[in-house]
PDB file of C-alpha atoms in Angstrom:
ATOM      1  CA  MET D   1      11.791  -9.206  11.814  1.00  0.00           C
ATOM      2  CA  LEU D   2      10.961  -9.822   8.154  1.00  0.00           C
ATOM      3  CA  ILE D   3      13.742  -7.560   6.922  1.00  0.00           C
ATOM      4  CA  LYS D   4      16.267  -9.222   9.224  1.00  0.00           C
ATOM      5  CA  ASN D   5      15.273 -12.603   7.763  1.00  0.00           C
ATOM      6  CA  GLY D   6      15.957 -11.397   4.221  1.00  0.00           C
ATOM      7  CA  TYR D   7      12.412 -10.664   3.066  1.00  0.00           C
ATOM      8  CA  SER D   8      11.533  -7.514   1.164  1.00  0.00           C
ATOM      9  CA  VAL D   9       8.681  -5.518   2.688  1.00  0.00           C
ATOM     10  CA  VAL D  10       6.171  -3.608   0.586  1.00  0.00           C
ATOM     11  CA  VAL D  11       3.502  -1.351   2.091  1.00  0.00           C
ATOM     12  CA  ILE D  12       0.470  -0.272   0.101  1.00  0.00           C
ATOM     13  CA  ALA D  13      -1.267   2.465   2.077  1.00  0.00           C
ATOM     14  CA  PRO D  14      -2.364   6.077   1.762  1.00  0.00           C
ATOM     15  CA  VAL D  15       0.287   8.725   2.208  1.00  0.00           C
ATOM     16  CA  ASP D  16      -0.579  10.742   5.308  1.00  0.00           C
ATOM     17  CA  GLU D  17       0.935  12.102   8.509  1.00  0.00           C
ATOM     18  CA  TYR D  18       0.898   8.661  10.153  1.00  0.00           C
ATOM     19  CA  ILE D  19       3.687   7.220   8.023  1.00  0.00           C
ATOM     20  CA  ILE D  20       6.456   7.050  10.602  1.00  0.00           C
ATOM     21  CA  TYR D  21       8.240   3.898   9.493  1.00  0.00           C
ATOM     22  CA  LYS D  22       9.852   5.512   6.429  1.00  0.00           C
ATOM     23  CA  GLU D  23      12.607   7.151   8.482  1.00  0.00           C
ATOM     24  CA  ALA D  24      13.244   4.114  10.684  1.00  0.00           C
ATOM     25  CA  TYR D  25      13.099   1.576   7.840  1.00  0.00           C
ATOM     26  CA  PRO D  26      14.249   3.188   4.585  1.00  0.00           C
ATOM     27  CA  MET D  27      14.478  -0.222   2.892  1.00  0.00           C
ATOM     28  CA  VAL D  28      10.686  -0.665   3.068  1.00  0.00           C
ATOM     29  CA  LYS D  29       9.049   0.090  -0.277  1.00  0.00           C
ATOM     30  CA  HIS D  30       5.941   2.246  -0.014  1.00  0.00           C
ATOM     31  CA  PHE D  31       3.286   2.604  -2.687  1.00  0.00           C
ATOM     32  CA  GLY D  32       0.614   5.209  -2.085  1.00  0.00           C
ATOM     33  CA  VAL D  33      -3.072   4.507  -2.617  1.00  0.00           C
ATOM     34  CA  ARG D  34      -5.162   7.431  -3.794  1.00  0.00           C
ATOM     35  CA  THR D  35      -8.688   6.026  -3.744  1.00  0.00           C
ATOM     36  CA  LEU D  36      -8.853   4.648  -0.194  1.00  0.00           C
ATOM     37  CA  ASP D  37     -11.739   6.148   1.775  1.00  0.00           C
ATOM     38  CA  ARG D  38     -12.017   5.044   5.382  1.00  0.00           C
ATOM     39  CA  ASP D  39     -15.706   5.967   5.521  1.00  0.00           C
ATOM     40  CA  GLY D  40     -16.329   4.107   2.259  1.00  0.00           C
ATOM     41  CA  MET D  41     -20.010   3.547   1.630  1.00  0.00           C
ATOM     42  CA  ASN D  42     -19.856   4.145  -2.109  1.00  0.00           C
ATOM     43  CA  PRO D  43     -19.590   0.925  -4.148  1.00  0.00           C
ATOM     44  CA  VAL D  44     -18.235   2.811  -7.171  1.00  0.00           C
ATOM     45  CA  LYS D  45     -15.327   4.204  -5.133  1.00  0.00           C
ATOM     46  CA  ASP D  46     -14.745   0.739  -3.691  1.00  0.00           C
ATOM     47  CA  LEU D  47     -14.566  -0.660  -7.217  1.00  0.00           C
ATOM     48  CA  PHE D  48     -11.942   1.943  -8.134  1.00  0.00           C
ATOM     49  CA  LEU D  49      -9.986   0.988  -5.013  1.00  0.00           C
ATOM     50  CA  ILE D  50     -10.075  -2.687  -6.006  1.00  0.00           C
ATOM     51  CA  LEU D  51      -8.850  -1.787  -9.494  1.00  0.00           C
ATOM     52  CA  GLU D  52      -6.057   0.372  -8.101  1.00  0.00           C
ATOM     53  CA  LEU D  53      -4.947  -2.360  -5.695  1.00  0.00           C
ATOM     54  CA  TRP D  54      -5.070  -4.944  -8.485  1.00  0.00           C
ATOM     55  CA  ARG D  55      -2.823  -2.743 -10.633  1.00  0.00           C
ATOM     56  CA  ARG D  56      -0.362  -2.278  -7.750  1.00  0.00           C
ATOM     57  CA  TYR D  57      -0.220  -5.999  -7.023  1.00  0.00           C
ATOM     58  CA  LYS D  58       0.187  -6.768 -10.716  1.00  0.00           C
ATOM     59  CA  ARG D  59       3.050  -4.274 -10.990  1.00  0.00           C
ATOM     60  CA  LEU D  60       4.709  -5.948  -8.021  1.00  0.00           C
ATOM     61  CA  SER D  61       4.078  -9.384  -9.595  1.00  0.00           C
ATOM     62  CA  LEU D  62       2.098 -10.547  -6.585  1.00  0.00           C
ATOM     63  CA  ILE D  63      -0.816 -11.866  -8.676  1.00  0.00           C
TER      64      ILE D  63
END
């Protein structure tokens, strides 16, 4: 829906076996996240995730 309306779609997510949209929607830009931990209970790792996301958003000029 967004692509049909002329928007560009960017996905920031870990690269794993669940990425199935890449074949169906090759125009979607994907940026992998390395520090995402779904069982995250470590505040230091969470801080690194926030920094990584901030850098990705800054590179995409979203902040």
